[in-house]
XYZ file of N, CA and C in Angstrom:
846
model
N 53.661 18.802 35.240
C 52.931 17.999 36.218
C 53.506 16.587 36.266
N 53.723 16.083 37.482
C 54.245 14.734 37.672
C 53.133 13.844 38.240
N 52.951 12.695 37.596
C 51.828 11.809 37.909
C 52.356 10.478 38.428
N 51.751 9.989 39.497
C 51.994 8.609 39.939
C 50.670 7.860 39.840
N 50.683 6.738 39.137
C 49.484 5.927 38.971
C 49.601 4.670 39.817
N 48.639 4.474 40.715
C 48.607 3.294 41.571
C 47.507 2.337 41.147
N 47.150 2.401 39.886
C 46.087 1.573 39.337
C 46.376 1.348 37.853
N 46.493 0.092 37.399
C 46.784 -0.135 35.982
C 45.811 0.548 35.036
N 44.518 0.574 35.385
C 43.551 1.239 34.517
C 43.837 2.737 34.417
N 44.289 3.332 35.520
C 44.632 4.753 35.491
C 45.817 4.998 34.576
N 46.773 4.076 34.574
C 47.911 4.198 33.664
C 47.441 4.123 32.219
N 46.462 3.263 31.946
C 45.870 3.207 30.606
C 45.275 4.561 30.229
N 44.576 5.195 31.170
C 44.004 6.516 30.910
C 45.098 7.539 30.626
N 46.153 7.500 31.418
C 47.262 8.442 31.224
C 47.838 8.279 29.821
N 47.991 7.034 29.380
C 48.512 6.784 28.034
C 47.547 7.313 26.974
N 46.252 7.074 27.174
C 45.244 7.540 26.225
C 45.262 9.058 26.100
N 45.550 9.730 27.201
C 45.582 11.193 27.198
C 46.911 11.747 26.704
N 47.827 10.865 26.321
C 49.115 11.317 25.786
C 50.060 11.867 26.833
N 49.921 11.413 28.088
C 50.688 11.983 29.193
C 51.712 11.026 29.791
N 52.075 9.983 29.073
C 53.070 9.057 29.614
C 54.401 9.737 29.964
N 54.834 10.774 29.237
C 56.070 11.459 29.642
C 55.986 12.092 31.037
N 54.773 12.308 31.527
C 54.590 12.900 32.853
C 54.453 11.850 33.947
N 54.481 10.574 33.579
C 54.294 9.502 34.550
C 55.605 9.274 35.315
N 55.568 9.565 36.625
C 56.770 9.493 37.452
C 56.811 8.256 38.336
N 55.732 7.476 38.350
C 55.682 6.269 39.160
C 54.474 5.444 38.763
N 54.581 4.124 38.971
C 53.510 3.221 38.555
C 53.493 1.992 39.450
N 52.484 1.131 39.249
C 52.419 -0.118 39.993
C 53.240 -1.194 39.284
N 53.473 -2.284 40.010
C 54.187 -3.422 39.428
C 53.333 -4.155 38.403
N 52.037 -3.853 38.340
C 51.146 -4.524 37.399
C 50.858 -3.705 36.147
N 51.299 -2.477 36.099
C 51.074 -1.642 34.919
C 51.898 -2.202 33.755
N 51.233 -2.548 32.663
C 51.913 -3.224 31.569
C 51.477 -2.744 30.186
N 50.818 -1.612 30.126
C 50.360 -1.116 28.832
C 50.579 0.395 28.742
N 51.048 0.886 27.604
C 51.417 0.167 26.386
C 52.689 -0.671 26.572
N 52.784 -1.800 25.888
C 53.943 -2.682 26.043
C 55.256 -1.964 25.765
N 56.179 -2.066 26.722
C 57.501 -1.479 26.556
C 57.597 -0.001 26.863
N 56.451 0.677 26.954
C 56.478 2.135 27.141
C 56.724 2.542 28.587
N 56.635 1.593 29.526
C 56.733 1.927 30.944
C 58.012 1.410 31.587
N 58.902 0.862 30.789
C 60.091 0.207 31.340
C 60.939 1.126 32.209
N 60.957 2.394 31.879
C 61.803 3.342 32.621
C 61.057 4.084 33.724
N 59.777 3.768 33.924
C 58.990 4.432 34.961
C 59.150 3.665 36.273
N 59.576 4.326 37.345
C 59.803 3.631 38.627
C 58.555 2.925 39.139
N 58.756 1.736 39.716
C 57.676 0.950 40.310
C 57.615 1.254 41.800
N 56.445 1.656 42.295
C 56.324 2.088 43.695
C 55.462 1.147 44.530
N 55.012 0.031 43.957
C 54.210 -0.939 44.708
C 54.796 -2.337 44.557
N 54.354 -3.225 45.429
C 54.724 -4.632 45.343
C 53.584 -5.462 45.911
N 53.597 -6.775 45.619
C 52.553 -7.675 46.094
C 53.118 -8.634 47.121
N 52.307 -8.956 48.121
C 52.714 -9.904 49.153
C 52.490 -11.341 48.713
N 51.900 -11.530 47.545
C 51.548 -12.863 47.058
C 52.258 -13.134 45.740
N 52.804 -14.330 45.609
C 53.417 -14.752 44.355
C 52.356 -15.449 43.511
N 51.775 -14.709 42.583
C 50.685 -15.239 41.768
C 51.158 -16.347 40.836
N 52.444 -16.395 40.558
C 52.957 -17.413 39.651
C 53.110 -18.769 40.328
N 53.116 -18.790 41.656
C 53.332 -20.026 42.406
C 52.027 -20.569 42.981
N 51.200 -19.685 43.525
C 49.976 -20.120 44.199
C 48.866 -20.421 43.200
N 47.994 -21.347 43.575
C 46.814 -21.656 42.770
C 45.749 -20.592 42.994
N 44.685 -20.629 42.183
C 43.579 -19.687 42.362
C 42.972 -19.807 43.755
N 42.769 -21.031 44.231
C 42.206 -21.256 45.557
C 43.128 -20.703 46.633
N 44.439 -20.900 46.490
C 45.399 -20.404 47.477
C 45.462 -18.883 47.466
N 45.398 -18.290 46.285
C 45.393 -16.827 46.194
C 44.146 -16.267 46.867
N 42.993 -16.877 46.580
C 41.744 -16.416 47.175
C 41.794 -16.502 48.698
N 42.340 -17.596 49.225
C 42.457 -17.751 50.671
C 43.418 -16.731 51.262
N 44.503 -16.448 50.538
C 45.513 -15.524 51.048
C 44.994 -14.099 51.161
N 44.113 -13.702 50.260
C 43.602 -12.327 50.293
C 42.354 -12.202 51.159
N 41.900 -13.310 51.740
C 40.802 -13.231 52.688
C 39.439 -13.425 52.097
N 39.362 -13.739 50.788
C 38.052 -13.982 50.182
C 37.226 -12.721 50.075
N 36.254 -12.746 49.221
C 35.270 -11.676 49.036
C 35.879 -10.272 49.038
N 36.992 -10.144 48.350
C 37.604 -8.827 48.113
C 37.894 -8.065 49.408
N 38.662 -8.714 50.297
C 39.061 -8.034 51.527
C 40.583 -8.072 51.667
N 41.303 -7.876 50.589
C 42.756 -8.033 50.618
C 43.492 -6.753 50.932
N 43.196 -6.116 52.049
C 43.760 -4.804 52.353
C 45.277 -4.837 52.511
N 45.838 -6.017 52.834
C 47.284 -6.113 53.009
C 47.961 -6.760 51.809
N 47.233 -6.910 50.713
C 47.766 -7.608 49.552
C 48.898 -6.838 48.897
N 48.783 -5.511 48.835
C 49.777 -4.691 48.162
C 50.486 -3.768 49.145
N 51.744 -3.493 48.839
C 52.525 -2.554 49.644
C 52.894 -1.345 48.790
N 52.893 -0.197 49.413
C 53.282 1.041 48.751
C 54.601 1.513 49.347
N 55.589 1.696 48.500
C 56.917 2.118 48.943
C 56.897 3.637 49.135
N 56.840 4.065 50.383
C 56.736 5.498 50.675
C 57.953 6.258 50.191
N 59.130 5.652 50.311
C 60.356 6.319 49.872
C 60.359 6.523 48.360
N 59.934 5.491 47.635
C 59.875 5.609 46.173
C 58.822 6.628 45.752
N 57.696 6.645 46.480
C 56.664 7.624 46.162
C 57.174 9.037 46.392
N 57.867 9.246 47.487
C 58.432 10.569 47.774
C 59.440 10.971 46.710
N 60.268 10.023 46.279
C 61.281 10.314 45.268
C 60.658 10.686 43.927
N 59.465 10.191 43.675
C 58.783 10.523 42.420
C 58.295 11.960 42.381
N 58.184 12.589 43.568
C 57.748 13.985 43.690
C 56.458 14.248 42.902
N 55.402 13.499 43.187
C 54.180 13.647 42.385
C 53.402 14.911 42.720
N 52.745 15.423 41.715
C 51.742 16.464 41.915
C 50.358 15.838 42.061
N 50.177 14.702 41.371
C 48.896 13.983 41.386
C 49.169 12.501 41.579
N 48.401 11.870 42.483
C 48.455 10.427 42.673
C 47.091 9.860 42.313
N 47.077 8.915 41.387
C 45.839 8.300 40.933
C 45.669 6.958 41.624
N 44.516 6.751 42.247
C 44.267 5.518 42.980
C 42.796 5.151 42.841
N 42.311 4.232 43.695
C 40.920 3.802 43.635
C 40.475 3.315 45.004
N 39.152 3.255 45.183
C 38.575 2.772 46.435
C 37.474 1.754 46.145
N 37.633 1.065 44.998
C 36.597 0.125 44.567
C 36.875 -1.286 45.047
N 38.157 -1.699 45.033
C 38.480 -3.090 45.344
C 39.917 -3.177 45.848
N 40.101 -3.612 47.098
C 41.440 -3.716 47.677
C 42.255 -4.850 47.071
N 41.588 -5.757 46.351
C 42.319 -6.837 45.696
C 42.917 -6.358 44.375
N 42.429 -5.243 43.868
C 42.872 -4.753 42.564
C 44.036 -3.778 42.652
N 44.230 -3.148 43.792
C 45.275 -2.136 43.908
C 45.480 -1.794 45.383
N 46.481 -0.958 45.648
C 46.723 -0.478 47.004
C 45.454 0.195 47.524
N 45.121 -0.024 48.781
C 43.892 0.541 49.329
C 43.963 2.066 49.378
N 42.805 2.681 49.223
C 42.725 4.140 49.249
C 43.215 4.686 50.589
N 42.886 3.994 51.667
C 43.321 4.446 52.985
C 44.838 4.464 53.097
N 45.476 3.406 52.609
C 46.938 3.346 52.658
C 47.558 4.463 51.833
N 46.992 4.707 50.673
C 47.513 5.786 49.821
C 47.369 7.133 50.515
N 46.186 7.409 51.056
C 45.934 8.699 51.703
C 46.873 8.932 52.879
N 47.064 7.900 53.697
C 47.941 8.034 54.861
C 49.384 8.263 54.436
N 49.819 7.579 53.386
C 51.195 7.749 52.910
C 51.405 9.139 52.335
N 50.445 9.615 51.564
C 50.567 10.937 50.947
C 50.564 12.038 52.006
N 49.745 11.870 53.038
C 49.692 12.892 54.095
C 51.031 13.038 54.812
N 51.796 11.977 54.832
C 53.091 12.018 55.511
C 54.181 12.661 54.658
N 53.889 12.942 53.403
C 54.875 13.533 52.503
C 54.772 15.049 52.503
N 55.861 15.695 52.164
C 55.858 17.148 52.006
C 55.268 17.512 50.649
N 54.629 18.657 50.597
C 54.121 19.139 49.319
C 52.621 19.035 49.200
N 52.107 19.738 48.222
C 50.672 19.777 47.951
C 50.367 18.735 46.876
N 50.000 17.532 47.315
C 49.777 16.410 46.399
C 48.288 16.108 46.333
N 47.753 16.088 45.141
C 46.336 15.791 44.943
C 46.146 14.291 44.734
N 45.281 13.688 45.534
C 44.945 12.271 45.391
C 43.591 12.174 44.699
N 43.564 11.467 43.574
C 42.337 11.321 42.793
C 41.933 9.857 42.802
N 40.742 9.570 43.322
C 40.249 8.199 43.399
C 39.291 7.934 42.241
N 39.579 6.860 41.498
C 38.757 6.461 40.366
C 37.969 5.210 40.757
N 36.650 5.251 40.657
C 35.824 4.141 41.132
C 34.704 3.801 40.154
N 35.007 3.631 38.881
C 33.927 3.323 37.937
C 33.401 1.905 38.104
N 32.090 1.752 38.058
C 31.453 0.431 38.117
C 30.763 0.070 36.806
N 30.600 1.059 35.936
C 29.891 0.852 34.676
C 30.646 1.541 33.547
N 30.180 1.312 32.329
C 30.808 1.958 31.170
C 30.736 3.476 31.281
N 29.579 4.003 31.656
C 29.461 5.456 31.807
C 30.445 5.972 32.846
N 30.651 5.185 33.915
C 31.619 5.577 34.925
C 33.023 5.641 34.371
N 33.359 4.724 33.477
C 34.682 4.725 32.845
C 34.857 5.969 31.989
N 33.842 6.303 31.205
C 33.919 7.511 30.387
C 34.021 8.762 31.262
N 33.300 8.772 32.376
C 33.366 9.909 33.299
C 34.755 10.045 33.895
N 35.383 8.917 34.219
C 36.752 8.960 34.752
C 37.705 9.601 33.757
N 37.555 9.273 32.499
C 38.432 9.852 31.480
C 38.252 11.359 31.419
N 37.006 11.805 31.487
C 36.747 13.246 31.469
C 37.291 13.917 32.724
N 37.115 13.271 33.878
C 37.619 13.812 35.137
C 39.132 13.957 35.102
N 39.804 12.932 34.625
C 41.263 12.998 34.548
C 41.714 14.075 33.566
N 40.966 14.243 32.509
C 41.304 15.307 31.570
C 41.319 16.673 32.243
N 40.337 16.911 33.112
C 40.278 18.174 33.850
C 41.427 18.274 34.854
N 41.622 17.202 35.632
C 42.639 17.217 36.683
C 44.042 17.379 36.099
N 44.284 16.733 34.980
C 45.624 16.710 34.401
C 45.836 17.792 33.348
N 44.841 18.628 33.170
C 45.024 19.797 32.311
C 44.873 19.558 30.825
N 44.186 18.469 30.443
C 43.993 18.198 29.017
C 42.514 17.868 28.745
N 41.600 18.768 29.112
C 40.170 18.469 28.951
C 39.755 18.248 27.502
N 40.333 18.968 26.571
C 39.947 18.812 25.171
C 40.392 17.457 24.635
N 41.595 17.026 25.007
C 42.068 15.702 24.592
C 41.162 14.621 25.185
N 40.775 14.793 26.442
C 39.900 13.820 27.085
C 38.549 13.747 26.385
N 37.995 14.884 26.025
C 36.707 14.910 25.331
C 36.815 14.225 23.974
N 37.921 14.464 23.282
C 38.135 13.845 21.973
C 38.251 12.326 22.103
N 39.045 11.859 23.046
C 39.238 10.423 23.219
C 37.959 9.740 23.687
N 37.195 10.407 24.542
C 35.920 9.854 24.993
C 34.968 9.694 23.822
N 34.929 10.705 22.960
C 34.061 10.655 21.788
C 34.437 9.490 20.868
N 35.737 9.269 20.681
C 36.192 8.166 19.831
C 35.780 6.813 20.422
N 35.937 6.670 21.725
C 35.559 5.421 22.388
C 34.058 5.175 22.280
N 33.276 6.232 22.481
C 31.823 6.095 22.397
C 31.384 5.729 20.979
N 32.054 6.281 19.985
C 31.722 5.959 18.595
C 32.037 4.501 18.287
N 33.165 4.015 18.798
C 33.516 2.607 18.586
C 32.515 1.689 19.288
N 32.107 2.068 20.495
C 31.128 1.272 21.240
C 29.814 1.181 20.473
N 29.351 2.307 19.968
C 28.099 2.319 19.223
C 28.240 1.524 17.925
N 29.422 1.554 17.310
C 29.647 0.788 16.082
C 29.526 -0.710 16.340
N 29.939 -1.158 17.519
C 29.778 -2.568 17.877
C 28.297 -2.908 17.952
N 27.536 -2.062 18.596
C 26.092 -2.305 18.717
C 25.419 -2.375 17.339
N 25.789 -1.461 16.465
C 25.197 -1.437 15.123
C 25.572 -2.706 14.364
N 26.804 -3.135 14.524
C 27.286 -4.305 13.797
C 26.494 -5.563 14.132
N 26.096 -5.719 15.395
C 25.434 -6.967 15.822
C 23.912 -6.827 15.899
N 23.386 -5.680 15.581
C 21.948 -5.451 15.691
C 21.170 -6.456 14.832
N 20.124 -7.037 15.419
C 19.268 -7.948 14.687
C 19.766 -9.371 14.608
N 20.935 -9.654 15.122
C 21.472 -11.020 15.065
C 21.023 -11.811 16.294
N 20.993 -13.137 16.197
C 20.637 -13.951 17.361
C 21.566 -13.661 18.533
N 21.002 -13.582 19.732
C 21.786 -13.206 20.899
C 22.058 -14.442 21.767
N 23.311 -14.891 21.819
C 23.635 -16.041 22.660
C 23.579 -15.689 24.143
N 23.289 -16.696 24.959
C 23.302 -16.545 26.410
C 24.751 -16.715 26.877
N 25.254 -15.715 27.600
C 26.688 -15.660 27.889
C 26.950 -15.556 29.390
N 27.787 -16.462 29.891
C 28.245 -16.408 31.279
C 29.725 -16.061 31.287
N 30.093 -15.063 32.065
C 31.491 -14.631 32.169
C 31.992 -14.882 33.587
N 33.172 -15.476 33.691
C 33.753 -15.842 34.978
C 35.063 -15.093 35.166
N 35.202 -14.371 36.302
C 36.420 -13.600 36.535
C 37.362 -14.250 37.558
N 36.996 -15.404 38.104
C 37.887 -16.168 38.981
C 37.432 -17.616 38.963
N 38.382 -18.548 38.950
C 38.040 -19.946 38.734
C 37.796 -20.743 40.011
N 38.460 -20.384 41.110
C 38.345 -21.200 42.318
C 38.544 -20.337 43.553
N 37.438 -19.926 44.207
C 36.042 -20.224 43.878
C 35.579 -19.470 42.639
N 34.463 -19.884 42.107
C 33.931 -19.256 40.900
C 33.302 -17.900 41.224
N 33.739 -16.875 40.497
C 33.136 -15.543 40.634
C 32.618 -15.112 39.262
N 31.372 -14.736 39.157
C 30.901 -14.164 37.895
C 31.427 -12.747 37.725
N 31.661 -12.359 36.493
C 32.176 -11.020 36.201
C 31.028 -10.018 36.179
N 31.113 -9.018 37.045
C 30.081 -7.989 37.110
C 30.588 -6.659 36.605
N 30.172 -5.571 37.290
C 30.559 -4.215 36.903
C 30.262 -3.963 35.423
N 31.254 -3.649 34.614
C 31.061 -3.264 33.217
C 31.000 -4.462 32.269
N 31.379 -5.663 32.718
C 31.426 -6.814 31.806
C 30.047 -7.166 31.238
N 28.963 -7.171 32.038
C 27.650 -7.408 31.409
C 27.332 -6.412 30.306
N 27.791 -5.183 30.447
C 27.574 -4.192 29.387
C 28.374 -4.542 28.139
N 29.594 -5.041 28.340
C 30.392 -5.478 27.186
C 29.676 -6.601 26.442
N 29.152 -7.564 27.199
C 28.452 -8.693 26.582
C 27.216 -8.214 25.830
N 26.446 -7.326 26.452
C 25.231 -6.813 25.833
C 25.545 -6.040 24.558
N 26.549 -5.182 24.610
C 26.907 -4.389 23.435
C 27.366 -5.284 22.289
N 28.007 -6.414 22.638
C 28.533 -7.319 21.624
C 27.470 -8.262 21.068
N 26.233 -8.113 21.532
C 25.149 -8.905 20.990
C 24.851 -10.170 21.749
N 25.226 -10.219 23.036
C 24.926 -11.373 23.867
C 23.959 -11.025 24.975
N 23.457 -12.053 25.642
C 22.595 -11.876 26.808
C 23.418 -12.224 28.034
N 23.767 -11.232 28.873
C 24.612 -11.521 30.040
C 23.864 -12.299 31.112
N 24.511 -13.334 31.631
C 23.961 -14.156 32.698
C 24.764 -13.956 33.978
N 24.203 -14.327 35.098
C 24.880 -14.430 36.395
C 25.166 -13.097 37.081
N 25.201 -11.995 36.348
C 25.485 -10.693 36.965
C 24.851 -9.587 36.133
N 24.525 -8.487 36.810
C 23.947 -7.324 36.144
C 24.986 -6.218 36.035
N 24.749 -5.287 35.144
C 25.659 -4.156 34.964
C 25.829 -3.402 36.276
N 27.066 -3.109 36.635
C 27.361 -2.367 37.844
C 27.426 -3.203 39.099
N 27.109 -4.493 38.998
C 27.034 -5.340 40.194
C 28.414 -5.761 40.680
N 28.619 -5.658 41.996
C 29.809 -6.189 42.654
C 29.464 -7.604 43.103
N 29.989 -8.605 42.427
C 29.496 -9.967 42.578
C 30.100 -10.698 43.781
N 29.579 -11.896 44.008
C 30.049 -12.794 45.060
C 30.265 -14.179 44.459
N 30.957 -15.063 45.174
C 31.192 -16.414 44.649
C 29.879 -17.161 44.398
N 29.907 -18.027 43.393
C 28.756 -18.858 43.067
C 29.220 -20.304 42.910
N 28.284 -21.214 42.817
C 28.602 -22.624 42.612
C 28.629 -22.936 41.118
N 29.275 -24.045 40.778
C 29.248 -24.479 39.388
C 27.822 -24.823 38.968
N 27.024 -25.352 39.901
C 25.630 -25.661 39.583
C 24.893 -24.428 39.082
N 25.204 -23.268 39.668
C 24.551 -22.027 39.230
C 24.931 -21.695 37.788
N 26.178 -21.973 37.433
C 26.615 -21.739 36.054
C 25.885 -22.688 35.112
N 25.870 -23.975 35.447
C 25.236 -24.970 34.581
C 23.742 -24.709 34.440
N 23.097 -24.321 35.543
C 21.657 -24.089 35.510
C 21.286 -22.851 34.692
N 22.234 -21.936 34.499
C 21.978 -20.746 33.682
C 21.925 -21.083 32.189
N 22.408 -22.274 31.827
C 22.383 -22.768 30.452
C 23.041 -21.798 29.455
N 24.303 -21.458 29.687
C 24.957 -20.549 28.755
C 25.239 -21.211 27.408
N 25.092 -20.435 26.362
C 25.553 -20.864 25.038
C 27.056 -20.631 24.912
N 27.522 -19.628 25.652
C 28.941 -19.259 25.609
C 29.427 -19.051 27.030
N 30.572 -19.636 27.353
C 31.214 -19.421 28.647
C 32.524 -18.685 28.407
N 32.673 -17.524 29.045
C 33.881 -16.711 28.926
C 34.694 -16.830 30.209
N 35.953 -17.209 30.095
C 36.836 -17.327 31.242
C 37.866 -16.212 31.171
N 37.798 -15.290 32.136
C 38.637 -14.086 32.123
C 39.128 -13.767 33.530
N 39.838 -14.699 34.186
C 40.249 -14.463 35.568
C 41.034 -13.162 35.734
N 40.720 -12.468 36.814
C 41.337 -11.171 37.090
C 42.836 -11.334 37.307
N 43.613 -10.649 36.491
C 45.067 -10.660 36.642
C 45.777 -11.800 35.957
N 45.033 -12.735 35.342
C 45.653 -13.904 34.711
C 45.757 -13.721 33.193
N 46.927 -13.931 32.602
C 47.002 -14.007 31.149
C 46.362 -15.313 30.680
N 46.017 -15.413 29.413
C 45.312 -16.614 28.934
C 46.028 -17.922 29.220
N 47.352 -17.944 29.106
C 48.074 -19.195 29.328
C 47.956 -19.667 30.774
N 47.870 -18.731 31.727
C 47.687 -19.122 33.124
C 46.277 -19.697 33.329
N 45.291 -19.098 32.694
C 43.929 -19.616 32.787
C 43.847 -21.018 32.201
N 44.469 -21.216 31.053
C 44.445 -22.527 30.414
C 45.086 -23.589 31.302
N 46.100 -23.189 32.076
C 46.774 -24.137 32.964
C 45.858 -24.605 34.101
N 44.821 -23.809 34.405
C 43.903 -24.171 35.491
C 42.541 -24.658 34.997
N 42.419 -24.874 33.707
C 41.134 -25.312 33.158
C 40.669 -26.636 33.748
N 41.616 -27.447 34.205
C 41.260 -28.747 34.789
C 40.315 -28.597 35.980
N 40.267 -27.405 36.579
C 39.341 -27.171 37.681
C 37.888 -27.279 37.233
N 37.648 -27.065 35.949
C 36.279 -27.012 35.443
C 35.935 -28.140 34.488
N 36.899 -28.629 33.744
C 36.580 -29.513 32.623
C 35.928 -30.835 33.024
N 36.109 -31.256 34.263
C 35.499 -32.512 34.688
C 34.180 -32.351 35.406
N 33.699 -31.129 35.519
C 32.475 -30.881 36.272
C 31.236 -31.255 35.463
N 30.149 -31.662 36.144
C 28.920 -32.035 35.433
C 28.390 -30.875 34.589
N 28.096 -31.155 33.343
C 27.549 -30.130 32.460
C 28.577 -29.380 31.654
N 29.861 -29.561 31.956
C 30.905 -28.843 31.195
C 30.797 -29.146 29.705
N 30.650 -30.418 29.373
C 30.612 -30.810 27.967
C 29.330 -30.368 27.269
N 28.358 -29.891 28.024
C 27.097 -29.444 27.422
C 27.145 -27.975 26.987
N 28.202 -27.270 27.368
C 28.314 -25.850 26.993
C 28.838 -25.772 25.562
N 28.093 -25.164 24.653
C 28.485 -25.169 23.237
C 29.819 -24.508 22.934
N 30.133 -23.413 23.631
C 31.368 -22.681 23.317
C 32.007 -22.158 24.588
N 33.309 -22.379 24.717
C 34.083 -21.871 25.852
C 35.274 -21.089 25.299
N 35.467 -19.879 25.787
C 36.572 -19.044 25.320
C 37.412 -18.582 26.511
N 38.726 -18.750 26.406
C 39.669 -18.213 27.378
C 40.147 -16.867 26.854
N 39.963 -15.818 27.660
C 40.249 -14.456 27.216
C 41.327 -13.805 28.085
N 41.879 -12.730 27.589
C 42.887 -11.966 28.327
C 42.166 -10.975 29.236
N 41.878 -11.418 30.463
C 41.129 -10.581 31.395
C 41.784 -9.251 31.695
N 43.070 -9.237 32.100
C 43.704 -7.960 32.448
C 43.736 -6.959 31.299
N 43.852 -7.440 30.084
C 43.977 -6.518 28.957
C 42.660 -5.866 28.573
N 41.556 -6.641 28.623
C 40.328 -6.148 28.000
C 39.065 -6.210 28.849
N 39.127 -6.828 30.042
C 37.881 -7.041 30.775
C 37.951 -6.713 32.271
N 39.054 -6.941 32.928
C 39.126 -6.754 34.384
C 39.305 -5.299 34.799
N 39.969 -4.519 33.982
C 40.354 -3.162 34.364
C 39.399 -2.119 33.789
N 38.927 -1.187 34.615
C 37.982 -0.175 34.148
C 38.673 0.973 33.428
N 39.248 0.652 32.281
C 39.944 1.657 31.493
C 39.445 1.665 30.060
N 40.109 2.404 29.186
C 39.628 2.561 27.808
C 39.589 1.269 27.010
N 40.348 0.250 27.428
C 40.388 -0.980 26.626
C 39.169 -1.880 26.832
N 38.220 -1.466 27.663
C 36.970 -2.230 27.727
C 36.233 -2.159 26.389
N 36.474 -1.098 25.638
C 35.865 -1.002 24.308
C 36.477 -2.052 23.383
N 37.787 -2.236 23.471
C 38.429 -3.321 22.715
C 37.794 -4.658 23.093
N 37.511 -4.816 24.400
C 36.910 -6.056 24.859
C 35.558 -6.311 24.214
N 34.743 -5.282 24.111
C 33.435 -5.435 23.463
C 33.600 -5.807 21.998
N 34.580 -5.224 21.345
C 34.842 -5.553 19.937
C 35.267 -7.019 19.790
N 36.093 -7.485 20.721
C 36.531 -8.882 20.704
C 35.340 -9.817 20.892
N 34.460 -9.482 21.828
C 33.293 -10.329 22.076
C 32.354 -10.361 20.873
N 32.176 -9.244 20.206
C 31.318 -9.224 19.018
C 31.857 -10.166 17.957
N 33.173 -10.219 17.835
C 33.789 -11.135 16.869
C 33.567 -12.591 17.288
N 33.681 -12.862 18.589
C 33.477 -14.232 19.075
C 32.023 -14.678 18.897
N 31.092 -13.786 19.203
C 29.680 -14.154 19.151
C 29.146 -14.232 17.715
N 29.625 -13.327 16.856
C 28.992 -13.155 15.555
C 29.961 -13.138 14.387
N 31.274 -13.196 14.670
C 32.244 -13.098 13.567
C 32.215 -14.318 12.665
């Protein structure tokens, strides 16, 4: 079976299932496991240079409020050359990957019986369900069940570790300008790690908020995890926040690796919960 992944989180799942040798194509953003994907052809590209534009400029370029349908391009020739049996994509957020519509139209134009699988988890349970679904689709249901069980055990171990400890009030931000609170599975990560999530509920697809809303929530901990930004890029834009009223009143601020542990609905969200438990209670 030949697999093309058009979603970094899906590539994480493929790796977890031990199927990287079957990966025939990937996105330009797939970066885990480190070094393991160097020889896998890249079939997507971005119309935006994230290294040059500011957060505000990137937000304006994609149209705001997650409407970036033209943000990514899919190379039809490269996809055809990969000769996939299965294409993994998503229909949750056009800013996160090639749109489902674009993928479907491109695949329909190709020869062959190609299965398109859309992954759209909004919560932790949805992430676990995706792993089980992929196990069935890719022919490794027992491996998927085993890996799901391991992830669930680690998640529960985090909860046990922090049980009974004081729970800090935690605000998580997934974009700096404009400010977006982190929703979907991130509130669950915060809760499991022994915190009280503010600004968003589990499974929620959020919208921009004001800094006043952040300050008025009175967080004990502020987590900065911009989508797609490594920590050093986030630190370079901290000046957007550090001079705002109430910034100095926040007891703890942490810059985190959003793409690795918080932005993507893949198996590493469990790592993210473990990291947060260490920050809150370590």
